[in-house]
Amino acid sequence: MEDKMQAFMQELLHGKKYVRLSLDQLRAFNSYLANAGFSISRMEAIKTAGARTGRRLDYDILVLPEHEEGWSIFADPDRSRAQVVDIVDQAVREGGTFEFLVWAEKPSG
């Protein structure tokens, strides 16, 4: 699993700048990112099976400096991890199959 997490990190830093993850992969990679001092700066959720398929804006993350609350969460990798855990828990309760596009950065400061 560590090799997979490192491959995702390489893709973020040196490849497409985002990774496409299943719900289970997101759980693991979210912790890996936070442990490395990274936070999720953008996340798009797509429900691929079950009721209400398609893009799910209610599970998205978009960090912008002018949105103080989101920015303060992004600035703390542990808070970012907790935010993603909350989103994943909501998706699990809803049921169905999800994919997530994830961008991550190391907060400056």
PDB file of N, CA and C in Angstrom:
ATOM      1  N   MET A   1       0.828  -1.198   0.000  1.00  0.00           N
ATOM      2  CA  MET A   1       0.000   0.000   0.000  1.00  0.00           C
ATOM      3  C   MET A   1       0.872   1.261   0.000  1.00  0.00           C
ATOM      4  N   GLU A   2       1.991   1.198   0.699  1.00  0.00           N
ATOM      5  CA  GLU A   2       2.902   2.349   0.745  1.00  0.00           C
ATOM      6  C   GLU A   2       3.375   2.727  -0.659  1.00  0.00           C
ATOM      7  N   ASP A   3       3.679   1.722  -1.491  1.00  0.00           N
ATOM      8  CA  ASP A   3       4.109   2.000  -2.866  1.00  0.00           C
ATOM      9  C   ASP A   3       3.020   2.730  -3.649  1.00  0.00           C
ATOM     10  N   LYS A   4       1.775   2.326  -3.445  1.00  0.00           N
ATOM     11  CA  LYS A   4       0.647   2.961  -4.131  1.00  0.00           C
ATOM     12  C   LYS A   4       0.512   4.418  -3.690  1.00  0.00           C
ATOM     13  N   MET A   5       0.664   4.665  -2.388  1.00  0.00           N
ATOM     14  CA  MET A   5       0.559   6.035  -1.869  1.00  0.00           C
ATOM     15  C   MET A   5       1.694   6.903  -2.424  1.00  0.00           C
ATOM     16  N   GLN A   6       2.891   6.340  -2.502  1.00  0.00           N
ATOM     17  CA  GLN A   6       4.022   7.075  -3.070  1.00  0.00           C
ATOM     18  C   GLN A   6       3.783   7.365  -4.550  1.00  0.00           C
ATOM     19  N   ALA A   7       3.198   6.421  -5.262  1.00  0.00           N
ATOM     20  CA  ALA A   7       2.894   6.638  -6.682  1.00  0.00           C
ATOM     21  C   ALA A   7       1.860   7.751  -6.846  1.00  0.00           C
ATOM     22  N   PHE A   8       0.837   7.769  -5.994  1.00  0.00           N
ATOM     23  CA  PHE A   8      -0.147   8.857  -6.033  1.00  0.00           C
ATOM     24  C   PHE A   8       0.535  10.196  -5.763  1.00  0.00           C
ATOM     25  N   MET A   9       1.429  10.224  -4.789  1.00  0.00           N
ATOM     26  CA  MET A   9       2.128  11.468  -4.444  1.00  0.00           C
ATOM     27  C   MET A   9       2.987  11.940  -5.618  1.00  0.00           C
ATOM     28  N   GLN A  10       3.664  11.027  -6.285  1.00  0.00           N
ATOM     29  CA  GLN A  10       4.473  11.401  -7.446  1.00  0.00           C
ATOM     30  C   GLN A  10       3.603  11.979  -8.557  1.00  0.00           C
ATOM     31  N   GLU A  11       2.431  11.394  -8.748  1.00  0.00           N
ATOM     32  CA  GLU A  11       1.505  11.897  -9.765  1.00  0.00           C
ATOM     33  C   GLU A  11       1.069  13.324  -9.435  1.00  0.00           C
ATOM     34  N   LEU A  12       0.823  13.583  -8.154  1.00  0.00           N
ATOM     35  CA  LEU A  12       0.440  14.938  -7.729  1.00  0.00           C
ATOM     36  C   LEU A  12       1.560  15.943  -7.957  1.00  0.00           C
ATOM     37  N   LEU A  13       2.750  15.560  -7.586  1.00  0.00           N
ATOM     38  CA  LEU A  13       3.875  16.501  -7.604  1.00  0.00           C
ATOM     39  C   LEU A  13       4.524  16.645  -8.973  1.00  0.00           C
ATOM     40  N   HIS A  14       4.502  15.572  -9.769  1.00  0.00           N
ATOM     41  CA  HIS A  14       5.277  15.596 -11.014  1.00  0.00           C
ATOM     42  C   HIS A  14       4.493  15.160 -12.245  1.00  0.00           C
ATOM     43  N   GLY A  15       3.253  14.794 -12.071  1.00  0.00           N
ATOM     44  CA  GLY A  15       2.452  14.304 -13.189  1.00  0.00           C
ATOM     45  C   GLY A  15       1.333  15.257 -13.537  1.00  0.00           C
ATOM     46  N   LYS A  16       0.119  14.723 -13.499  1.00  0.00           N
ATOM     47  CA  LYS A  16      -1.072  15.489 -13.882  1.00  0.00           C
ATOM     48  C   LYS A  16      -1.455  16.549 -12.859  1.00  0.00           C
ATOM     49  N   LYS A  17      -0.889  16.480 -11.671  1.00  0.00           N
ATOM     50  CA  LYS A  17      -1.188  17.401 -10.561  1.00  0.00           C
ATOM     51  C   LYS A  17      -2.452  17.024  -9.814  1.00  0.00           C
ATOM     52  N   TYR A  18      -3.131  15.965 -10.221  1.00  0.00           N
ATOM     53  CA  TYR A  18      -4.269  15.435  -9.469  1.00  0.00           C
ATOM     54  C   TYR A  18      -4.266  13.921  -9.616  1.00  0.00           C
ATOM     55  N   VAL A  19      -4.996  13.259  -8.735  1.00  0.00           N
ATOM     56  CA  VAL A  19      -5.149  11.809  -8.835  1.00  0.00           C
ATOM     57  C   VAL A  19      -6.633  11.468  -8.773  1.00  0.00           C
ATOM     58  N   ARG A  20      -7.003  10.374  -9.431  1.00  0.00           N
ATOM     59  CA  ARG A  20      -8.380   9.855  -9.419  1.00  0.00           C
ATOM     60  C   ARG A  20      -8.389   8.678  -8.447  1.00  0.00           C
ATOM     61  N   LEU A  21      -9.250   8.770  -7.429  1.00  0.00           N
ATOM     62  CA  LEU A  21      -9.242   7.785  -6.354  1.00  0.00           C
ATOM     63  C   LEU A  21     -10.637   7.230  -6.088  1.00  0.00           C
ATOM     64  N   SER A  22     -10.675   5.961  -5.719  1.00  0.00           N
ATOM     65  CA  SER A  22     -11.912   5.380  -5.194  1.00  0.00           C
ATOM     66  C   SER A  22     -12.089   5.878  -3.760  1.00  0.00           C
ATOM     67  N   LEU A  23     -13.221   5.596  -3.189  1.00  0.00           N
ATOM     68  CA  LEU A  23     -13.485   6.007  -1.822  1.00  0.00           C
ATOM     69  C   LEU A  23     -12.459   5.408  -0.855  1.00  0.00           C
ATOM     70  N   ASP A  24     -12.155   4.122  -1.007  1.00  0.00           N
ATOM     71  CA  ASP A  24     -11.174   3.479  -0.126  1.00  0.00           C
ATOM     72  C   ASP A  24      -9.769   4.038  -0.337  1.00  0.00           C
ATOM     73  N   GLN A  25      -9.402   4.304  -1.585  1.00  0.00           N
ATOM     74  CA  GLN A  25      -8.096   4.907  -1.850  1.00  0.00           C
ATOM     75  C   GLN A  25      -8.014   6.304  -1.242  1.00  0.00           C
ATOM     76  N   LEU A  26      -9.104   7.055  -1.323  1.00  0.00           N
ATOM     77  CA  LEU A  26      -9.123   8.395  -0.740  1.00  0.00           C
ATOM     78  C   LEU A  26      -8.904   8.333   0.762  1.00  0.00           C
ATOM     79  N   ARG A  27      -9.542   7.382   1.415  1.00  0.00           N
ATOM     80  CA  ARG A  27      -9.337   7.236   2.868  1.00  0.00           C
ATOM     81  C   ARG A  27      -7.853   7.077   3.191  1.00  0.00           C
ATOM     82  N   ALA A  28      -7.201   6.168   2.508  1.00  0.00           N
ATOM     83  CA  ALA A  28      -5.790   5.886   2.781  1.00  0.00           C
ATOM     84  C   ALA A  28      -4.898   7.059   2.387  1.00  0.00           C
ATOM     85  N   PHE A  29      -5.140   7.621   1.214  1.00  0.00           N
ATOM     86  CA  PHE A  29      -4.274   8.696   0.727  1.00  0.00           C
ATOM     87  C   PHE A  29      -4.449   9.972   1.543  1.00  0.00           C
ATOM     88  N   ASN A  30      -5.647  10.223   2.032  1.00  0.00           N
ATOM     89  CA  ASN A  30      -5.901  11.384   2.879  1.00  0.00           C
ATOM     90  C   ASN A  30      -4.996  11.357   4.113  1.00  0.00           C
ATOM     91  N   SER A  31      -4.887  10.214   4.759  1.00  0.00           N
ATOM     92  CA  SER A  31      -4.004  10.085   5.928  1.00  0.00           C
ATOM     93  C   SER A  31      -2.541  10.213   5.529  1.00  0.00           C
ATOM     94  N   TYR A  32      -2.185   9.597   4.414  1.00  0.00           N
ATOM     95  CA  TYR A  32      -0.808   9.682   3.918  1.00  0.00           C
ATOM     96  C   TYR A  32      -0.421  11.140   3.677  1.00  0.00           C
ATOM     97  N   LEU A  33      -1.321  11.889   3.046  1.00  0.00           N
ATOM     98  CA  LEU A  33      -1.056  13.305   2.773  1.00  0.00           C
ATOM     99  C   LEU A  33      -0.845  14.089   4.060  1.00  0.00           C
ATOM    100  N   ALA A  34      -1.756  13.932   5.004  1.00  0.00           N
ATOM    101  CA  ALA A  34      -1.659  14.692   6.256  1.00  0.00           C
ATOM    102  C   ALA A  34      -0.375  14.347   7.005  1.00  0.00           C
ATOM    103  N   ASN A  35      -0.006  13.077   7.023  1.00  0.00           N
ATOM    104  CA  ASN A  35       1.231  12.671   7.696  1.00  0.00           C
ATOM    105  C   ASN A  35       2.462  13.276   7.029  1.00  0.00           C
ATOM    106  N   ALA A  36       2.357  13.579   5.732  1.00  0.00           N
ATOM    107  CA  ALA A  36       3.463  14.202   4.990  1.00  0.00           C
ATOM    108  C   ALA A  36       3.385  15.728   5.027  1.00  0.00           C
ATOM    109  N   GLY A  37       2.401  16.280   5.751  1.00  0.00           N
ATOM    110  CA  GLY A  37       2.268  17.731   5.861  1.00  0.00           C
ATOM    111  C   GLY A  37       1.504  18.381   4.723  1.00  0.00           C
ATOM    112  N   PHE A  38       0.750  17.589   3.958  1.00  0.00           N
ATOM    113  CA  PHE A  38      -0.031  18.106   2.835  1.00  0.00           C
ATOM    114  C   PHE A  38      -1.503  18.189   3.213  1.00  0.00           C
ATOM    115  N   SER A  39      -2.212  19.070   2.533  1.00  0.00           N
ATOM    116  CA  SER A  39      -3.661  19.208   2.675  1.00  0.00           C
ATOM    117  C   SER A  39      -4.301  19.128   1.298  1.00  0.00           C
ATOM    118  N   ILE A  40      -5.543  18.696   1.263  1.00  0.00           N
ATOM    119  CA  ILE A  40      -6.281  18.665   0.003  1.00  0.00           C
ATOM    120  C   ILE A  40      -6.747  20.079  -0.313  1.00  0.00           C
ATOM    121  N   SER A  41      -6.321  20.582  -1.464  1.00  0.00           N
ATOM    122  CA  SER A  41      -6.662  21.949  -1.869  1.00  0.00           C
ATOM    123  C   SER A  41      -7.888  21.985  -2.777  1.00  0.00           C
ATOM    124  N   ARG A  42      -8.162  20.864  -3.415  1.00  0.00           N
ATOM    125  CA  ARG A  42      -9.331  20.771  -4.293  1.00  0.00           C
ATOM    126  C   ARG A  42      -9.724  19.309  -4.391  1.00  0.00           C
ATOM    127  N   MET A  43     -11.018  19.065  -4.384  1.00  0.00           N
ATOM    128  CA  MET A  43     -11.502  17.704  -4.536  1.00  0.00           C
ATOM    129  C   MET A  43     -12.842  17.758  -5.254  1.00  0.00           C
ATOM    130  N   GLU A  44     -12.981  16.936  -6.277  1.00  0.00           N
ATOM    131  CA  GLU A  44     -14.238  16.810  -7.004  1.00  0.00           C
ATOM    132  C   GLU A  44     -14.770  15.403  -6.779  1.00  0.00           C
ATOM    133  N   ALA A  45     -16.057  15.314  -6.475  1.00  0.00           N
ATOM    134  CA  ALA A  45     -16.696  14.028  -6.213  1.00  0.00           C
ATOM    135  C   ALA A  45     -17.640  13.679  -7.357  1.00  0.00           C
ATOM    136  N   ILE A  46     -17.542  12.446  -7.826  1.00  0.00           N
ATOM    137  CA  ILE A  46     -18.415  11.950  -8.880  1.00  0.00           C
ATOM    138  C   ILE A  46     -19.030  10.643  -8.397  1.00  0.00           C
ATOM    139  N   LYS A  47     -20.349  10.579  -8.377  1.00  0.00           N
ATOM    140  CA  LYS A  47     -21.026   9.337  -8.011  1.00  0.00           C
ATOM    141  C   LYS A  47     -21.241   8.550  -9.291  1.00  0.00           C
ATOM    142  N   THR A  48     -20.648   7.354  -9.349  1.00  0.00           N
ATOM    143  CA  THR A  48     -20.670   6.568 -10.576  1.00  0.00           C
ATOM    144  C   THR A  48     -21.713   5.459 -10.572  1.00  0.00           C
ATOM    145  N   ALA A  49     -22.275   5.129  -9.416  1.00  0.00           N
ATOM    146  CA  ALA A  49     -23.321   4.103  -9.336  1.00  0.00           C
ATOM    147  C   ALA A  49     -24.197   4.379  -8.123  1.00  0.00           C
ATOM    148  N   GLY A  50     -25.474   4.039  -8.245  1.00  0.00           N
ATOM    149  CA  GLY A  50     -26.430   4.282  -7.176  1.00  0.00           C
ATOM    150  C   GLY A  50     -27.356   5.427  -7.561  1.00  0.00           C
ATOM    151  N   ALA A  51     -28.135   5.893  -6.611  1.00  0.00           N
ATOM    152  CA  ALA A  51     -29.059   7.004  -6.860  1.00  0.00           C
ATOM    153  C   ALA A  51     -28.286   8.312  -7.012  1.00  0.00           C
ATOM    154  N   ARG A  52     -28.826   9.232  -7.797  1.00  0.00           N
ATOM    155  CA  ARG A  52     -28.229  10.559  -8.009  1.00  0.00           C
ATOM    156  C   ARG A  52     -26.781  10.469  -8.501  1.00  0.00           C
ATOM    157  N   THR A  53     -26.554   9.820  -9.620  1.00  0.00           N
ATOM    158  CA  THR A  53     -25.199   9.724 -10.162  1.00  0.00           C
ATOM    159  C   THR A  53     -24.791  11.050 -10.789  1.00  0.00           C
ATOM    160  N   GLY A  54     -23.492  11.197 -10.986  1.00  0.00           N
ATOM    161  CA  GLY A  54     -22.937  12.403 -11.598  1.00  0.00           C
ATOM    162  C   GLY A  54     -22.131  13.205 -10.592  1.00  0.00           C
ATOM    163  N   ARG A  55     -21.729  14.379 -11.010  1.00  0.00           N
ATOM    164  CA  ARG A  55     -20.917  15.268 -10.178  1.00  0.00           C
ATOM    165  C   ARG A  55     -21.689  15.635  -8.924  1.00  0.00           C
ATOM    166  N   ARG A  56     -21.026  15.583  -7.779  1.00  0.00           N
ATOM    167  CA  ARG A  56     -21.663  15.877  -6.500  1.00  0.00           C
ATOM    168  C   ARG A  56     -20.972  17.068  -5.853  1.00  0.00           C
ATOM    169  N   LEU A  57     -21.482  18.238  -6.111  1.00  0.00           N
ATOM    170  CA  LEU A  57     -20.887  19.468  -5.589  1.00  0.00           C
ATOM    171  C   LEU A  57     -20.917  19.527  -4.072  1.00  0.00           C
ATOM    172  N   ASP A  58     -21.876  18.843  -3.446  1.00  0.00           N
ATOM    173  CA  ASP A  58     -21.968  18.867  -1.986  1.00  0.00           C
ATOM    174  C   ASP A  58     -20.806  18.141  -1.314  1.00  0.00           C
ATOM    175  N   TYR A  59     -20.046  17.361  -2.064  1.00  0.00           N
ATOM    176  CA  TYR A  59     -18.882  16.668  -1.517  1.00  0.00           C
ATOM    177  C   TYR A  59     -17.563  17.249  -2.040  1.00  0.00           C
ATOM    178  N   ASP A  60     -17.623  18.337  -2.747  1.00  0.00           N
ATOM    179  CA  ASP A  60     -16.417  18.959  -3.305  1.00  0.00           C
ATOM    180  C   ASP A  60     -15.704  19.833  -2.277  1.00  0.00           C
ATOM    181  N   ILE A  61     -14.422  20.052  -2.528  1.00  0.00           N
ATOM    182  CA  ILE A  61     -13.609  21.001  -1.766  1.00  0.00           C
ATOM    183  C   ILE A  61     -12.931  21.910  -2.777  1.00  0.00           C
ATOM    184  N   LEU A  62     -12.961  23.200  -2.523  1.00  0.00           N
ATOM    185  CA  LEU A  62     -12.213  24.172  -3.317  1.00  0.00           C
ATOM    186  C   LEU A  62     -11.700  25.233  -2.352  1.00  0.00           C
ATOM    187  N   VAL A  63     -10.402  25.244  -2.143  1.00  0.00           N
ATOM    188  CA  VAL A  63      -9.792  26.164  -1.187  1.00  0.00           C
ATOM    189  C   VAL A  63      -9.375  27.438  -1.905  1.00  0.00           C
ATOM    190  N   LEU A  64      -9.875  28.553  -1.420  1.00  0.00           N
ATOM    191  CA  LEU A  64      -9.526  29.871  -1.949  1.00  0.00           C
ATOM    192  C   LEU A  64      -9.140  30.780  -0.782  1.00  0.00           C
ATOM    193  N   PRO A  65      -8.081  31.579  -0.935  1.00  0.00           N
ATOM    194  CA  PRO A  65      -7.639  32.440   0.169  1.00  0.00           C
ATOM    195  C   PRO A  65      -8.724  33.378   0.687  1.00  0.00           C
ATOM    196  N   GLU A  66      -9.627  33.813  -0.186  1.00  0.00           N
ATOM    197  CA  GLU A  66     -10.657  34.759   0.251  1.00  0.00           C
ATOM    198  C   GLU A  66     -11.770  34.103   1.071  1.00  0.00           C
ATOM    199  N   HIS A  67     -11.803  32.790   1.129  1.00  0.00           N
ATOM    200  CA  HIS A  67     -12.768  32.075   1.974  1.00  0.00           C
ATOM    201  C   HIS A  67     -12.039  31.617   3.235  1.00  0.00           C
ATOM    202  N   GLU A  68     -12.147  32.434   4.259  1.00  0.00           N
ATOM    203  CA  GLU A  68     -11.324  32.288   5.460  1.00  0.00           C
ATOM    204  C   GLU A  68     -11.456  30.917   6.132  1.00  0.00           C
ATOM    205  N   GLU A  69     -12.668  30.417   6.282  1.00  0.00           N
ATOM    206  CA  GLU A  69     -12.844  29.137   6.975  1.00  0.00           C
ATOM    207  C   GLU A  69     -12.175  27.994   6.213  1.00  0.00           C
ATOM    208  N   GLY A  70     -12.429  27.909   4.907  1.00  0.00           N
ATOM    209  CA  GLY A  70     -11.797  26.872   4.095  1.00  0.00           C
ATOM    210  C   GLY A  70     -10.285  26.991   4.074  1.00  0.00           C
ATOM    211  N   TRP A  71      -9.800  28.235   4.040  1.00  0.00           N
ATOM    212  CA  TRP A  71      -8.354  28.468   4.029  1.00  0.00           C
ATOM    213  C   TRP A  71      -7.725  28.021   5.344  1.00  0.00           C
ATOM    214  N   SER A  72      -8.396  28.288   6.468  1.00  0.00           N
ATOM    215  CA  SER A  72      -7.835  27.893   7.766  1.00  0.00           C
ATOM    216  C   SER A  72      -7.826  26.369   7.909  1.00  0.00           C
ATOM    217  N   ILE A  73      -8.817  25.694   7.336  1.00  0.00           N
ATOM    218  CA  ILE A  73      -8.810  24.225   7.344  1.00  0.00           C
ATOM    219  C   ILE A  73      -7.650  23.716   6.500  1.00  0.00           C
ATOM    220  N   PHE A  74      -7.467  24.274   5.303  1.00  0.00           N
ATOM    221  CA  PHE A  74      -6.377  23.869   4.415  1.00  0.00           C
ATOM    222  C   PHE A  74      -5.015  24.088   5.070  1.00  0.00           C
ATOM    223  N   ALA A  75      -4.868  25.175   5.829  1.00  0.00           N
ATOM    224  CA  ALA A  75      -3.581  25.522   6.442  1.00  0.00           C
ATOM    225  C   ALA A  75      -3.137  24.519   7.504  1.00  0.00           C
ATOM    226  N   ASP A  76      -4.035  23.675   7.965  1.00  0.00           N
ATOM    227  CA  ASP A  76      -3.734  22.683   9.001  1.00  0.00           C
ATOM    228  C   ASP A  76      -4.023  21.285   8.442  1.00  0.00           C
ATOM    229  N   PRO A  77      -2.974  20.525   8.077  1.00  0.00           N
ATOM    230  CA  PRO A  77      -3.201  19.207   7.476  1.00  0.00           C
ATOM    231  C   PRO A  77      -4.093  18.276   8.309  1.00  0.00           C
ATOM    232  N   ASP A  78      -4.050  18.386   9.631  1.00  0.00           N
ATOM    233  CA  ASP A  78      -4.918  17.536  10.450  1.00  0.00           C
ATOM    234  C   ASP A  78      -6.385  17.931  10.298  1.00  0.00           C
ATOM    235  N   ARG A  79      -6.664  19.221  10.221  1.00  0.00           N
ATOM    236  CA  ARG A  79      -8.043  19.678   9.993  1.00  0.00           C
ATOM    237  C   ARG A  79      -8.502  19.313   8.584  1.00  0.00           C
ATOM    238  N   SER A  80      -7.594  19.404   7.621  1.00  0.00           N
ATOM    239  CA  SER A  80      -7.924  19.005   6.254  1.00  0.00           C
ATOM    240  C   SER A  80      -8.284  17.521   6.219  1.00  0.00           C
ATOM    241  N   ARG A  81      -7.476  16.713   6.907  1.00  0.00           N
ATOM    242  CA  ARG A  81      -7.754  15.272   6.972  1.00  0.00           C
ATOM    243  C   ARG A  81      -9.142  15.030   7.577  1.00  0.00           C
ATOM    244  N   ALA A  82      -9.462  15.718   8.661  1.00  0.00           N
ATOM    245  CA  ALA A  82     -10.759  15.540   9.326  1.00  0.00           C
ATOM    246  C   ALA A  82     -11.915  15.949   8.409  1.00  0.00           C
ATOM    247  N   GLN A  83     -11.733  17.024   7.652  1.00  0.00           N
ATOM    248  CA  GLN A  83     -12.775  17.464   6.724  1.00  0.00           C
ATOM    249  C   GLN A  83     -13.050  16.382   5.676  1.00  0.00           C
ATOM    250  N   VAL A  84     -11.998  15.792   5.141  1.00  0.00           N
ATOM    251  CA  VAL A  84     -12.161  14.746   4.127  1.00  0.00           C
ATOM    252  C   VAL A  84     -12.804  13.502   4.745  1.00  0.00           C
ATOM    253  N   VAL A  85     -12.418  13.153   5.969  1.00  0.00           N
ATOM    254  CA  VAL A  85     -13.045  12.015   6.652  1.00  0.00           C
ATOM    255  C   VAL A  85     -14.546  12.253   6.785  1.00  0.00           C
ATOM    256  N   ASP A  86     -14.942  13.464   7.144  1.00  0.00           N
ATOM    257  CA  ASP A  86     -16.373  13.793   7.248  1.00  0.00           C
ATOM    258  C   ASP A  86     -17.086  13.603   5.908  1.00  0.00           C
ATOM    259  N   ILE A  87     -16.463  14.063   4.831  1.00  0.00           N
ATOM    260  CA  ILE A  87     -17.059  13.921   3.499  1.00  0.00           C
ATOM    261  C   ILE A  87     -17.178  12.448   3.121  1.00  0.00           C
ATOM    262  N   VAL A  88     -16.126  11.677   3.370  1.00  0.00           N
ATOM    263  CA  VAL A  88     -16.146  10.243   3.060  1.00  0.00           C
ATOM    264  C   VAL A  88     -17.245   9.546   3.863  1.00  0.00           C
ATOM    265  N   ASP A  89     -17.366   9.891   5.139  1.00  0.00           N
ATOM    266  CA  ASP A  89     -18.413   9.287   5.972  1.00  0.00           C
ATOM    267  C   ASP A  89     -19.803   9.595   5.415  1.00  0.00           C
ATOM    268  N   GLN A  90     -20.015  10.815   4.955  1.00  0.00           N
ATOM    269  CA  GLN A  90     -21.304  11.180   4.356  1.00  0.00           C
ATOM    270  C   GLN A  90     -21.571  10.354   3.097  1.00  0.00           C
ATOM    271  N   ALA A  91     -20.548  10.200   2.266  1.00  0.00           N
ATOM    272  CA  ALA A  91     -20.697   9.427   1.031  1.00  0.00           C
ATOM    273  C   ALA A  91     -21.015   7.962   1.339  1.00  0.00           C
ATOM    274  N   VAL A  92     -20.366   7.403   2.351  1.00  0.00           N
ATOM    275  CA  VAL A  92     -20.626   6.014   2.738  1.00  0.00           C
ATOM    276  C   VAL A  92     -22.069   5.858   3.210  1.00  0.00           C
ATOM    277  N   ARG A  93     -22.541   6.796   4.024  1.00  0.00           N
ATOM    278  CA  ARG A  93     -23.930   6.736   4.502  1.00  0.00           C
ATOM    279  C   ARG A  93     -24.926   6.824   3.342  1.00  0.00           C
ATOM    280  N   GLU A  94     -24.576   7.606   2.329  1.00  0.00           N
ATOM    281  CA  GLU A  94     -25.459   7.753   1.169  1.00  0.00           C
ATOM    282  C   GLU A  94     -25.531   6.466   0.360  1.00  0.00           C
ATOM    283  N   GLY A  95     -24.430   5.745   0.285  1.00  0.00           N
ATOM    284  CA  GLY A  95     -24.375   4.519  -0.502  1.00  0.00           C
ATOM    285  C   GLY A  95     -24.013   4.818  -1.949  1.00  0.00           C
ATOM    286  N   GLY A  96     -23.770   3.765  -2.710  1.00  0.00           N
ATOM    287  CA  GLY A  96     -23.372   3.933  -4.101  1.00  0.00           C
ATOM    288  C   GLY A  96     -21.864   3.870  -4.243  1.00  0.00           C
ATOM    289  N   THR A  97     -21.400   4.183  -5.430  1.00  0.00           N
ATOM    290  CA  THR A  97     -19.974   4.147  -5.747  1.00  0.00           C
ATOM    291  C   THR A  97     -19.522   5.545  -6.135  1.00  0.00           C
ATOM    292  N   PHE A  98     -18.392   5.961  -5.587  1.00  0.00           N
ATOM    293  CA  PHE A  98     -17.860   7.294  -5.843  1.00  0.00           C
ATOM    294  C   PHE A  98     -16.444   7.219  -6.385  1.00  0.00           C
ATOM    295  N   GLU A  99     -16.079   8.231  -7.168  1.00  0.00           N
ATOM    296  CA  GLU A  99     -14.693   8.511  -7.552  1.00  0.00           C
ATOM    297  C   GLU A  99     -14.413   9.943  -7.135  1.00  0.00           C
ATOM    298  N   PHE A 100     -13.171  10.197  -6.787  1.00  0.00           N
ATOM    299  CA  PHE A 100     -12.773  11.535  -6.373  1.00  0.00           C
ATOM    300  C   PHE A 100     -11.535  11.957  -7.154  1.00  0.00           C
ATOM    301  N   LEU A 101     -11.545  13.173  -7.660  1.00  0.00           N
ATOM    302  CA  LEU A 101     -10.347  13.786  -8.218  1.00  0.00           C
ATOM    303  C   LEU A 101      -9.771  14.651  -7.110  1.00  0.00           C
ATOM    304  N   VAL A 102      -8.491  14.473  -6.821  1.00  0.00           N
ATOM    305  CA  VAL A 102      -7.875  15.126  -5.668  1.00  0.00           C
ATOM    306  C   VAL A 102      -6.620  15.877  -6.087  1.00  0.00           C
ATOM    307  N   TRP A 103      -6.548  17.135  -5.660  1.00  0.00           N
ATOM    308  CA  TRP A 103      -5.360  17.964  -5.772  1.00  0.00           C
ATOM    309  C   TRP A 103      -4.899  18.246  -4.347  1.00  0.00           C
ATOM    310  N   ALA A 104      -3.607  18.252  -4.114  1.00  0.00           N
ATOM    311  CA  ALA A 104      -3.110  18.523  -2.764  1.00  0.00           C
ATOM    312  C   ALA A 104      -1.845  19.358  -2.840  1.00  0.00           C
ATOM    313  N   GLU A 105      -1.638  20.126  -1.797  1.00  0.00           N
ATOM    314  CA  GLU A 105      -0.460  20.986  -1.695  1.00  0.00           C
ATOM    315  C   GLU A 105       0.008  21.010  -0.253  1.00  0.00           C
ATOM    316  N   LYS A 106       1.247  21.405  -0.080  1.00  0.00           N
ATOM    317  CA  LYS A 106       1.771  21.615   1.261  1.00  0.00           C
ATOM    318  C   LYS A 106       1.497  23.069   1.624  1.00  0.00           C
ATOM    319  N   PRO A 107       0.696  23.304   2.680  1.00  0.00           N
ATOM    320  CA  PRO A 107       0.412  24.693   3.065  1.00  0.00           C
ATOM    321  C   PRO A 107       1.701  25.422   3.426  1.00  0.00           C
ATOM    322  N   SER A 108       1.806  26.665   3.009  1.00  0.00           N
ATOM    323  CA  SER A 108       2.990  27.450   3.370  1.00  0.00           C
ATOM    324  C   SER A 108       2.763  28.067   4.737  1.00  0.00           C
ATOM    325  N   GLY A 109       3.839  28.286   5.439  1.00  0.00           N
ATOM    326  CA  GLY A 109       3.705  28.937   6.736  1.00  0.00           C
ATOM    327  C   GLY A 109       4.274  28.150   7.768  1.00  0.00           C
TER     328      GLY A 109
END
